[in-house]
Coordinates of C-alpha atoms in Angstrom, one line a residue:
M7 CA -1.9 13.2 -34.2
K8 CA -0.9 16.7 -35.2
F9 CA 2.2 17.9 -33.4
N10 CA 1.9 21.0 -31.3
R11 CA 5.2 22.8 -31.6
R12 CA 4.6 25.0 -28.6
Q13 CA 3.7 22.0 -26.4
G14 CA 6.7 20.1 -27.7
L15 CA 9.1 23.0 -26.9
K16 CA 7.6 23.2 -23.4
A17 CA 8.0 19.5 -22.8
A18 CA 11.6 19.6 -24.1
A19 CA 12.4 22.5 -21.7
A20 CA 10.8 20.7 -18.8
T21 CA 12.9 17.6 -19.6
A22 CA 16.0 19.7 -19.9
A23 CA 15.4 21.4 -16.6
A24 CA 14.7 18.1 -14.8
T25 CA 17.8 16.6 -16.3
G26 CA 19.9 19.5 -15.2
A27 CA 18.4 19.4 -11.8
I28 CA 19.3 15.7 -11.4
A29 CA 22.8 16.3 -12.5
A30 CA 23.1 19.2 -10.1
A31 CA 21.8 17.1 -7.3
A32 CA 25.0 15.1 -6.9
P33 CA 27.8 16.7 -5.0
R34 CA 31.4 16.4 -6.2
E35 CA 31.9 13.2 -4.2
A36 CA 28.9 11.5 -5.9
M37 CA 30.0 12.8 -9.3
S38 CA 33.3 11.1 -8.9
Q39 CA 31.6 7.7 -8.4
T40 CA 30.8 5.6 -11.3
R41 CA 27.3 5.9 -12.9
A42 CA 26.6 2.3 -12.0
E43 CA 26.7 3.1 -8.2
T44 CA 24.0 5.8 -8.3
L45 CA 20.3 5.1 -8.8
R46 CA 18.1 8.1 -9.9
Q47 CA 14.4 7.8 -9.4
V48 CA 11.8 10.4 -10.6
M49 CA 8.4 10.6 -9.0
G50 CA 5.2 12.7 -9.2
G51 CA 4.7 12.9 -5.5
V52 CA 6.7 14.3 -2.6
I53 CA 8.1 13.2 0.7
N54 CA 6.8 15.6 3.3
S55 CA 8.1 13.8 6.4
L56 CA 11.1 11.6 7.2
D57 CA 8.8 9.8 9.6
A58 CA 6.1 8.1 7.6
T59 CA 4.0 7.3 10.7
M60 CA 3.3 11.0 11.1
L61 CA -0.4 12.1 10.6
G62 CA -0.7 13.6 7.2
G63 CA 2.5 12.0 5.8
T64 CA 2.6 11.1 2.1
R65 CA 2.7 7.5 0.9
E66 CA 6.1 8.1 -0.6
G67 CA 7.5 8.4 2.9
F68 CA 6.8 4.7 3.6
G69 CA 9.3 3.6 1.0
L70 CA 11.9 5.9 2.6
V71 CA 11.3 4.6 6.1
M72 CA 11.7 1.0 4.9
N73 CA 15.2 1.9 3.6
T74 CA 16.4 4.1 6.3
Y75 CA 15.1 2.3 9.4
D76 CA 15.1 -1.4 10.3
R77 CA 12.4 -3.5 11.8
L78 CA 12.7 -6.5 14.0
C79 CA 11.7 -8.7 11.1
S80 CA 11.0 -8.5 7.4
M81 CA 8.7 -10.2 4.9
G82 CA 10.5 -12.3 2.3
R83 CA 10.0 -12.0 -1.4
K84 CA 9.1 -14.5 -4.2
P85 CA 9.4 -14.3 -8.0
V86 CA 6.4 -13.6 -10.2
S87 CA 5.8 -14.9 -13.7
T88 CA 5.6 -11.4 -15.2
G89 CA 9.1 -10.6 -14.0
G90 CA 10.5 -9.2 -10.8
F91 CA 9.4 -10.2 -7.4
T92 CA 6.6 -9.6 -4.9
F93 CA 6.6 -9.7 -1.1
D94 CA 5.8 -12.9 0.7
L95 CA 3.7 -12.6 3.9
D96 CA 4.1 -16.3 4.6
N97 CA 7.9 -16.1 4.7
I98 CA 9.2 -13.8 7.5
R99 CA 12.8 -13.6 8.6
G100 CA 14.7 -11.6 11.2
E101 CA 16.0 -8.2 10.2
L102 CA 17.3 -6.3 13.3
A103 CA 16.6 -9.6 15.2
E104 CA 19.1 -12.4 14.4
R105 CA 16.7 -14.9 15.9
I106 CA 13.0 -15.1 16.7
D107 CA 11.6 -17.6 19.1
R108 CA 7.9 -18.4 19.3
S109 CA 6.2 -20.2 22.1
A110 CA 4.1 -23.3 21.4
D111 CA 0.9 -21.5 22.3
G112 CA 1.7 -18.6 20.0
L113 CA 1.4 -16.0 22.8
T114 CA 5.1 -15.1 23.2
Y115 CA 7.7 -14.0 20.7
T116 CA 11.3 -13.5 21.8
F117 CA 13.5 -11.3 19.7
H118 CA 17.3 -11.7 19.9
I119 CA 19.0 -8.5 18.6
R120 CA 22.0 -8.8 16.3
Q121 CA 25.1 -8.4 18.4
N122 CA 26.9 -6.2 15.9
A123 CA 23.9 -4.0 15.0
T124 CA 24.5 -0.2 15.2
W125 CA 22.6 3.0 14.6
H126 CA 23.7 5.5 11.9
D127 CA 25.7 7.4 14.5
G128 CA 27.7 4.3 15.3
T129 CA 26.3 3.5 18.7
P130 CA 25.1 0.0 19.4
V131 CA 21.5 -1.0 19.2
T132 CA 20.2 -1.9 22.7
A133 CA 17.2 -3.7 24.1
E134 CA 16.2 -0.4 25.6
D135 CA 16.0 1.1 22.1
V136 CA 13.8 -1.7 20.8
K137 CA 11.5 -1.4 23.8
W138 CA 11.2 2.4 23.4
S139 CA 10.5 1.9 19.7
L140 CA 7.7 -0.6 20.3
D141 CA 6.2 1.5 23.0
R142 CA 6.1 4.4 20.6
S143 CA 4.4 2.3 18.0
V144 CA 1.4 1.8 20.3
S145 CA 1.4 5.1 22.2
A146 CA 2.4 8.0 19.9
R147 CA -0.2 10.2 18.3
S148 CA 0.5 8.8 14.8
L149 CA -0.7 6.4 12.2
A150 CA 1.0 3.5 14.0
P151 CA -1.3 2.6 16.9
P152 CA -4.4 1.8 14.7
Q153 CA -2.3 -0.4 12.4
M154 CA -0.5 -2.1 15.3
S155 CA -3.9 -2.9 17.0
M156 CA -4.8 -4.9 13.9
S157 CA -2.5 -7.7 15.2
S158 CA -3.2 -7.3 18.9
Y159 CA -0.5 -4.8 19.8
T160 CA -2.2 -2.2 22.0
S161 CA -0.1 -1.5 25.2
P162 CA 3.6 -0.9 26.2
D163 CA 3.0 -3.6 28.9
Q164 CA 3.2 -6.2 26.1
Y165 CA 6.9 -5.5 25.6
K166 CA 9.6 -6.5 28.1
I167 CA 13.4 -6.5 28.2
V168 CA 14.5 -10.0 29.3
G169 CA 18.2 -9.9 28.5
E170 CA 21.0 -7.7 27.4
K171 CA 19.9 -7.8 23.8
V172 CA 16.6 -9.7 24.2
V173 CA 13.1 -8.4 24.1
E174 CA 9.9 -10.4 24.7
V175 CA 6.5 -9.6 23.2
K176 CA 3.3 -10.9 24.7
L177 CA 0.0 -11.3 22.9
P178 CA -3.4 -11.7 24.6
R179 CA -4.3 -14.3 22.0
S180 CA -2.4 -16.1 19.2
D181 CA -2.7 -13.7 16.3
R182 CA -2.0 -14.8 12.7
L183 CA -0.5 -11.4 11.7
A184 CA 1.7 -10.8 14.8
L185 CA 5.0 -11.0 12.9
G186 CA 3.6 -9.4 9.7
N187 CA 2.8 -6.2 11.4
L188 CA 6.2 -6.0 13.0
S189 CA 7.6 -6.0 9.4
T190 CA 5.7 -2.8 8.4
P191 CA 7.0 0.8 8.6
Y192 CA 4.8 1.4 11.7
A193 CA 7.2 -0.8 13.7
M194 CA 10.4 1.0 12.7
M195 CA 13.3 0.7 15.2
I196 CA 14.6 4.1 16.5
N197 CA 17.8 5.2 18.2
S198 CA 16.0 6.1 21.4
K199 CA 18.9 7.9 23.0
L200 CA 19.0 10.3 20.1
A201 CA 15.3 10.7 19.8
K202 CA 14.8 11.3 23.5
Q203 CA 17.3 14.2 23.4
H204 CA 14.8 16.0 21.3
A205 CA 11.6 14.9 23.0
T206 CA 9.6 17.4 25.2
S207 CA 6.8 17.1 27.7
D208 CA 4.3 17.9 24.9
D209 CA 6.1 15.7 22.4
P210 CA 7.4 12.7 24.4
W211 CA 7.9 10.6 21.3
A212 CA 10.0 13.2 19.4
I213 CA 7.4 13.4 16.5
N214 CA 8.4 16.9 15.6
Y215 CA 12.1 16.1 15.6
L216 CA 11.8 12.9 13.6
K217 CA 9.7 14.6 10.9
E218 CA 12.7 16.5 9.8
N219 CA 15.6 14.4 11.2
Q220 CA 16.4 10.7 11.3
A221 CA 17.4 8.4 14.1
G222 CA 17.6 5.1 12.4
G223 CA 20.1 2.4 11.5
G224 CA 18.8 1.1 8.2
A225 CA 20.6 0.5 4.8
Y226 CA 20.5 4.1 3.7
I227 CA 21.2 7.5 5.4
V228 CA 19.6 10.7 4.4
E229 CA 22.2 13.2 3.2
S230 CA 19.9 16.0 2.1
H231 CA 16.2 16.7 1.8
R232 CA 14.5 19.5 0.0
P233 CA 10.8 18.8 0.5
G234 CA 8.9 19.0 -2.8
Q235 CA 12.1 18.8 -4.8
Q236 CA 14.5 16.0 -4.1
L237 CA 16.0 13.6 -1.5
Q238 CA 19.5 12.2 -1.6
L239 CA 20.7 9.2 0.4
R240 CA 24.0 7.3 0.8
R241 CA 24.5 3.7 1.6
N242 CA 25.2 2.8 5.3
D243 CA 28.3 0.6 4.8
N244 CA 28.1 -0.6 8.4
W245 CA 24.6 -2.1 7.8
K246 CA 24.5 -5.8 8.9
N247 CA 20.8 -6.5 8.8
G248 CA 20.2 -7.4 5.2
L249 CA 19.5 -10.9 3.8
N250 CA 22.7 -12.9 4.4
G251 CA 24.3 -9.8 5.7
E252 CA 24.7 -8.3 2.2
L253 CA 24.9 -4.6 1.5
P254 CA 22.7 -3.0 -1.2
F255 CA 24.2 -2.6 -4.6
F256 CA 23.7 1.1 -5.0
R257 CA 25.9 3.5 -3.0
R258 CA 23.7 6.5 -3.6
I259 CA 20.0 7.2 -4.3
I260 CA 18.7 10.4 -5.7
M261 CA 14.9 10.9 -5.7
Q262 CA 13.5 13.9 -7.6
T263 CA 10.0 15.2 -7.8
V264 CA 9.1 15.8 -11.5
P265 CA 5.4 16.7 -11.7
E266 CA 4.8 16.0 -15.4
A267 CA 4.3 12.3 -16.1
A268 CA 5.5 12.8 -19.7
T269 CA 8.7 14.4 -18.5
R270 CA 9.3 11.5 -16.0
A271 CA 8.8 9.0 -18.8
S272 CA 11.2 10.9 -21.1
L273 CA 13.9 11.1 -18.5
V274 CA 13.9 7.3 -18.0
E275 CA 13.8 6.6 -21.7
R276 CA 16.7 9.0 -22.4
G277 CA 18.8 7.4 -19.7
D278 CA 18.8 10.5 -17.5
A279 CA 16.9 8.7 -14.8
D280 CA 16.8 5.1 -13.9
L281 CA 13.3 4.4 -12.4
C282 CA 9.8 5.7 -12.2
I283 CA 6.8 3.8 -10.7
D284 CA 3.9 6.3 -11.1
L285 CA 3.1 6.6 -14.8
A286 CA -0.4 6.2 -16.0
A287 CA -1.5 2.8 -17.4
S288 CA -2.3 4.6 -20.7
D289 CA 1.3 5.6 -21.1
V290 CA 2.9 2.3 -20.5
P291 CA 2.0 0.5 -23.8
A292 CA 3.7 3.2 -25.8
I293 CA 6.8 3.0 -23.6
E294 CA 6.9 -0.8 -24.2
S295 CA 6.5 -0.4 -27.9
R296 CA 9.4 2.1 -28.2
N297 CA 11.6 -0.4 -26.3
R298 CA 14.0 2.3 -24.8
A299 CA 13.2 1.3 -21.2
K300 CA 12.1 -1.9 -19.4
V301 CA 8.6 -2.2 -17.9
V302 CA 8.2 -4.6 -15.0
A303 CA 4.5 -5.2 -14.4
I304 CA 3.7 -7.0 -11.2
P305 CA 0.1 -7.9 -9.9
Q306 CA -0.8 -6.0 -6.8
G307 CA -2.5 -8.8 -4.8
N308 CA -3.1 -6.6 -1.8
T309 CA -4.9 -3.8 -3.6
F310 CA -8.3 -3.3 -5.3
Q311 CA -10.6 -0.8 -6.9
C312 CA -14.3 -1.1 -6.0
I313 CA -17.7 0.5 -6.6
V314 CA -19.3 1.4 -3.2
F315 CA -22.9 1.6 -2.1
N316 CA -23.7 3.5 1.1
T317 CA -25.6 0.8 2.9
R318 CA -26.9 3.2 5.5
V319 CA -29.1 5.3 3.1
A320 CA -31.9 4.6 0.7
P321 CA -32.0 3.1 -1.8
F322 CA -28.7 1.3 -1.2
D323 CA -29.8 0.0 2.2
N324 CA -31.7 -2.6 0.1
P325 CA -29.4 -5.5 -1.0
K326 CA -31.6 -6.1 -4.1
V327 CA -30.8 -2.6 -5.3
R328 CA -27.1 -3.1 -4.7
R329 CA -27.1 -6.4 -6.6
A330 CA -29.2 -4.9 -9.5
F331 CA -26.6 -2.2 -9.9
A332 CA -23.8 -4.8 -9.8
L333 CA -25.4 -6.9 -12.4
A334 CA -25.9 -4.0 -14.8
L335 CA -22.2 -3.0 -15.0
P336 CA -20.2 -3.7 -18.2
Y337 CA -17.1 -5.0 -16.5
D338 CA -14.8 -5.9 -19.4
A339 CA -15.5 -2.6 -21.1
M340 CA -14.8 -0.6 -17.9
F341 CA -11.6 -2.6 -17.3
Q342 CA -10.3 -1.9 -20.8
A343 CA -11.3 1.8 -20.6
A344 CA -9.8 2.4 -17.1
L345 CA -6.6 0.3 -17.2
F346 CA -6.3 -1.0 -20.7
S347 CA -6.9 -4.4 -19.1
R348 CA -3.5 -4.1 -17.4
G349 CA -4.2 -5.8 -14.1
S350 CA -6.2 -8.6 -12.4
K351 CA -9.9 -9.0 -12.6
Y352 CA -12.0 -9.5 -9.5
Y353 CA -15.2 -10.3 -11.4
G354 CA -16.2 -12.8 -14.1
A355 CA -16.1 -16.1 -12.1
T356 CA -19.0 -18.5 -12.7
W357 CA -19.2 -20.2 -9.3
T358 CA -22.2 -19.7 -6.9
H359 CA -20.2 -20.5 -3.7
A360 CA -16.5 -19.6 -3.2
P361 CA -14.3 -22.5 -4.2
N362 CA -11.6 -21.5 -1.7
G363 CA -10.8 -19.0 1.0
N364 CA -8.5 -16.8 -1.0
F365 CA -9.3 -13.1 -1.1
P366 CA -9.3 -11.0 -3.2
Q367 CA -10.1 -13.4 -6.1
P368 CA -12.4 -13.3 -9.2
L369 CA -15.9 -13.3 -7.8
G370 CA -19.1 -14.8 -9.2
I371 CA -20.5 -11.6 -10.7
N372 CA -21.1 -10.8 -14.4
Q373 CA -23.3 -8.4 -16.4
D374 CA -27.0 -9.6 -16.6
L375 CA -29.3 -6.7 -17.6
D376 CA -32.5 -8.8 -17.5
R377 CA -31.8 -10.0 -13.9
A378 CA -30.8 -6.5 -12.9
K379 CA -34.1 -5.0 -14.1
A380 CA -36.0 -7.8 -12.3
L381 CA -34.2 -7.1 -9.0
L382 CA -34.8 -3.4 -9.3
A383 CA -38.5 -4.0 -9.8
E384 CA -38.6 -6.4 -6.8
A385 CA -36.9 -3.7 -4.7
G386 CA -39.8 -1.3 -5.5
F387 CA -38.2 0.6 -8.4
P388 CA -39.9 -0.8 -11.6
N389 CA -39.4 2.6 -13.3
G390 CA -35.8 3.0 -12.2
L391 CA -34.4 5.7 -9.9
E392 CA -31.9 8.6 -9.8
T393 CA -28.6 8.8 -8.0
T394 CA -25.1 10.4 -8.1
F395 CA -21.8 8.6 -8.8
T396 CA -18.8 10.4 -7.2
Y397 CA -15.1 10.0 -7.5
A398 CA -11.9 11.9 -6.6
V399 CA -10.3 14.4 -9.0
S400 CA -7.0 12.5 -8.7
M401 CA -8.7 9.4 -10.2
S402 CA -10.0 11.3 -13.3
A403 CA -7.5 9.8 -15.8
F404 CA -8.8 6.2 -15.3
V405 CA -12.3 6.8 -13.9
D406 CA -13.6 9.3 -16.4
P407 CA -14.0 6.7 -19.2
M408 CA -15.2 4.1 -16.8
A409 CA -17.8 6.4 -15.3
A410 CA -19.2 7.1 -18.8
L411 CA -19.7 3.4 -19.4
L412 CA -21.3 2.9 -16.0
Q413 CA -23.7 5.8 -16.6
E414 CA -24.7 4.3 -20.0
A415 CA -25.2 0.8 -18.7
L416 CA -27.3 1.8 -15.6
G417 CA -29.4 3.9 -17.9
R418 CA -30.4 0.7 -19.7
I419 CA -32.1 -0.5 -16.5
G420 CA -33.8 2.9 -15.9
V421 CA -31.2 4.3 -13.5
R422 CA -30.4 8.0 -14.1
V423 CA -26.9 8.7 -12.9
A424 CA -25.3 12.2 -12.4
I425 CA -21.5 12.1 -12.4
Q426 CA -19.5 14.4 -10.0
K427 CA -15.8 14.8 -9.3
L428 CA -14.7 16.2 -6.0
P429 CA -11.3 17.1 -4.4
D430 CA -9.6 14.2 -2.7
A431 CA -9.8 15.8 0.8
Q432 CA -13.5 16.5 0.4
I433 CA -14.1 12.9 -0.7
G434 CA -12.4 11.5 2.3
T435 CA -14.5 13.6 4.7
L436 CA -17.8 12.7 2.9
I437 CA -16.9 9.0 3.1
V438 CA -16.2 9.2 6.8
E439 CA -19.5 11.0 7.3
R440 CA -21.4 8.5 5.2
R441 CA -22.8 11.2 2.9
L442 CA -21.9 9.7 -0.5
P443 CA -24.6 7.4 -1.8
F444 CA -22.6 5.8 -4.7
F445 CA -18.9 6.1 -5.5
T446 CA -15.6 4.4 -6.3
D447 CA -12.5 4.1 -4.2
L448 CA -9.2 2.2 -3.9
G449 CA -8.1 -0.1 -1.1
S450 CA -4.8 -1.5 -0.1
A451 CA -4.1 -3.9 2.7
W452 CA -0.7 -3.8 4.4
L453 CA -1.2 -7.5 5.4
P454 CA -3.2 -9.2 2.6
S455 CA -4.7 -12.0 4.6
P456 CA -8.4 -12.7 4.0
D457 CA -9.4 -12.1 7.6
Y458 CA -7.5 -8.7 7.5
F459 CA -9.4 -7.6 4.4
F460 CA -12.7 -8.5 6.0
R461 CA -11.9 -6.8 9.3
L462 CA -10.7 -3.7 7.6
Y463 CA -13.1 -3.2 4.6
Y464 CA -16.3 -5.1 5.6
S465 CA -16.8 -4.2 9.3
G466 CA -16.3 -1.6 11.9
E467 CA -16.7 2.2 11.8
T468 CA -13.5 3.3 10.2
R469 CA -13.1 5.2 6.9
W470 CA -12.0 1.9 5.3
N471 CA -15.4 0.3 5.7
Y472 CA -16.4 2.4 2.7
S473 CA -20.0 1.2 2.6
G474 CA -20.7 1.3 6.3
W475 CA -21.9 -2.2 6.0
Q476 CA -22.5 -4.2 9.2
N477 CA -23.1 -7.9 9.3
A478 CA -22.9 -9.5 12.7
E479 CA -22.0 -13.0 11.2
V480 CA -19.1 -11.6 9.1
T481 CA -17.8 -9.5 11.9
A482 CA -17.7 -12.5 14.3
M483 CA -16.2 -14.8 11.7
A484 CA -13.5 -12.3 10.8
Q485 CA -12.4 -12.1 14.4
E486 CA -12.5 -15.9 14.8
A487 CA -10.4 -16.3 11.7
R488 CA -7.8 -13.9 13.0
F489 CA -7.1 -16.0 16.0
T490 CA -7.6 -19.6 14.8
L491 CA -4.6 -21.8 14.2
D492 CA -6.6 -24.5 12.4
Q493 CA -6.1 -23.8 8.7
A494 CA -9.0 -25.9 7.6
R495 CA -11.3 -23.9 9.8
Y496 CA -9.8 -20.7 8.6
D497 CA -10.5 -21.6 5.0
D498 CA -14.1 -22.5 5.8
I499 CA -14.6 -19.2 7.5
C500 CA -13.2 -17.3 4.6
R501 CA -15.3 -19.1 2.1
R502 CA -18.4 -18.3 4.1
M503 CA -17.5 -14.6 4.4
I504 CA -16.9 -14.3 0.7
D505 CA -20.3 -15.9 -0.1
I506 CA -22.1 -13.5 2.3
S507 CA -20.4 -10.5 0.9
L508 CA -21.2 -11.5 -2.7
E509 CA -24.8 -12.0 -1.8
Q510 CA -25.2 -8.8 0.1
M511 CA -22.9 -6.7 -2.2
P512 CA -21.9 -3.8 0.1
H513 CA -19.4 -2.9 -2.6
V514 CA -18.4 -4.4 -6.0
M515 CA -14.9 -5.6 -6.3
L516 CA -13.7 -4.6 -9.7
W517 CA -10.0 -5.2 -10.2
S518 CA -6.4 -4.5 -9.2
G519 CA -4.2 -2.6 -11.5
N520 CA -0.6 -3.8 -12.1
H521 CA 2.2 -2.1 -10.3
E522 CA 4.2 -1.0 -13.4
A523 CA 7.8 0.1 -12.8
V524 CA 9.5 1.7 -15.8
M525 CA 13.3 1.5 -15.5
S526 CA 16.6 1.4 -17.4
K527 CA 17.2 -1.9 -19.1
D528 CA 20.2 -2.7 -16.9
I529 CA 18.3 -2.5 -13.6
S530 CA 17.2 -5.8 -12.1
G531 CA 15.8 -7.3 -8.9
Y532 CA 12.7 -5.0 -8.7
T533 CA 10.3 -6.1 -6.0
Y534 CA 6.7 -5.0 -5.4
W535 CA 6.2 -4.4 -1.7
F536 CA 3.0 -4.0 0.2
H537 CA 3.6 -0.3 0.7
R538 CA 3.7 0.1 -3.1
M539 CA 7.0 2.1 -3.1
V540 CA 10.5 1.2 -4.1
D541 CA 12.9 -0.8 -1.9
W542 CA 16.3 0.3 -3.2
R543 CA 17.9 -2.5 -1.2
D544 CA 16.6 -5.0 -3.8
L545 CA 18.0 -3.4 -6.9
K546 CA 21.1 -4.0 -8.9
R547 CA 22.6 -2.6 -12.1
G548 CA 23.9 -5.0 -14.8

């Protein structure tokens, strides 16, 4: 490749500016600390709210909330073969709660708050704080109530103070994900006395205040925040709610927004930053080959990319058309073009009926052009048809090459595809209004349980049921699975839902890209969490 001197100077200047900004970010107190005690992370996105449950909040805020607020409980983590750790939905421990009691019928959870737990301002955590926080999670005009309802939390009446530091939670039915949802950012515990001082009649849950201020008690405290530029935190040395009561290793965290991916990569490789998690898959092999930084690649078992058919408009209201399209796709070529095969395939299995109830998993779908042509003819399109394939501008880096392969392959069965890229906001509106016939999107489940996937992505009227598909049997089974305590029955239900979805093909499950964290070689303990952001509490240097 020919070197462009002007571009090289521009990149060097950007790197120098970002490096200088990182150094300038630390006050004299931080500069006096050892390098080992400060973690510097660079990111392409921004944190636009200190309360991630706010409508319109960016995803980066979820990682912040997990570190600056506690929840009653926390998911565990488990090692993965590729290095690092991933979260464990089946292993939940107390966080702000030192003990969790569950009734035999699964309808009542009793949370015993740690006796020595305090908020950032030093005041004790009370049962009243916990009750107010839970009430807020189901009542505020925020992102929290829809998520909480996914595990049967819908009313403040479900939460009751039953002792000095004891709160009881009632469920209408035993719900498999009751504790899982209380481990997410949506159930963050808030210093209610502080928050209520800034509440108003129009804003009873202090949403406006908490957007720019914190009222938590988590492992880190926000020292300064310049939206769109950088965030600085210091460790809460009075935090008692970690695993085995341990404090995080890092005393200070500096997060800086650096828009250019090449500059972010250079900062980590040069040792001027410690961590970056949002580089393109195409950039990672080169970083690995240079061996100046460490790459931890962790499978994202709760995410997927899919190709979606709008099942409410012709011709995609016909399952034969949907299956014909699915059978025409060159899966391996698209996987290589989009992600350099860095991820997990959700295609390529040879089974006819699901062998187990796990989901997502590789499904029984492979390219078969002859069968695709036959199905298209059976559906009434022996001479093919025309359609439009749409995707968001933000996906261009990995969907552009994939879309070209898709267009070529469908052309071989007589389908003429026009490609269009649209702004992300416009895409979201068109999906909600069911106006896109054929497109690609990404999904991520906070609670990667098979019934949760089917409730969220294969039923209902939400934006997340991308295809608008409605199948009465799947909808009923997903709800039954949610509440059953019989594991054998649960697995049977999930296998049946997988078989129906594969037969009806409302969307084509493609793959999940790896979560690839690029970091200094002396950083260890990295964990992939369901919110896909960094938990600084897990990390160590050395």
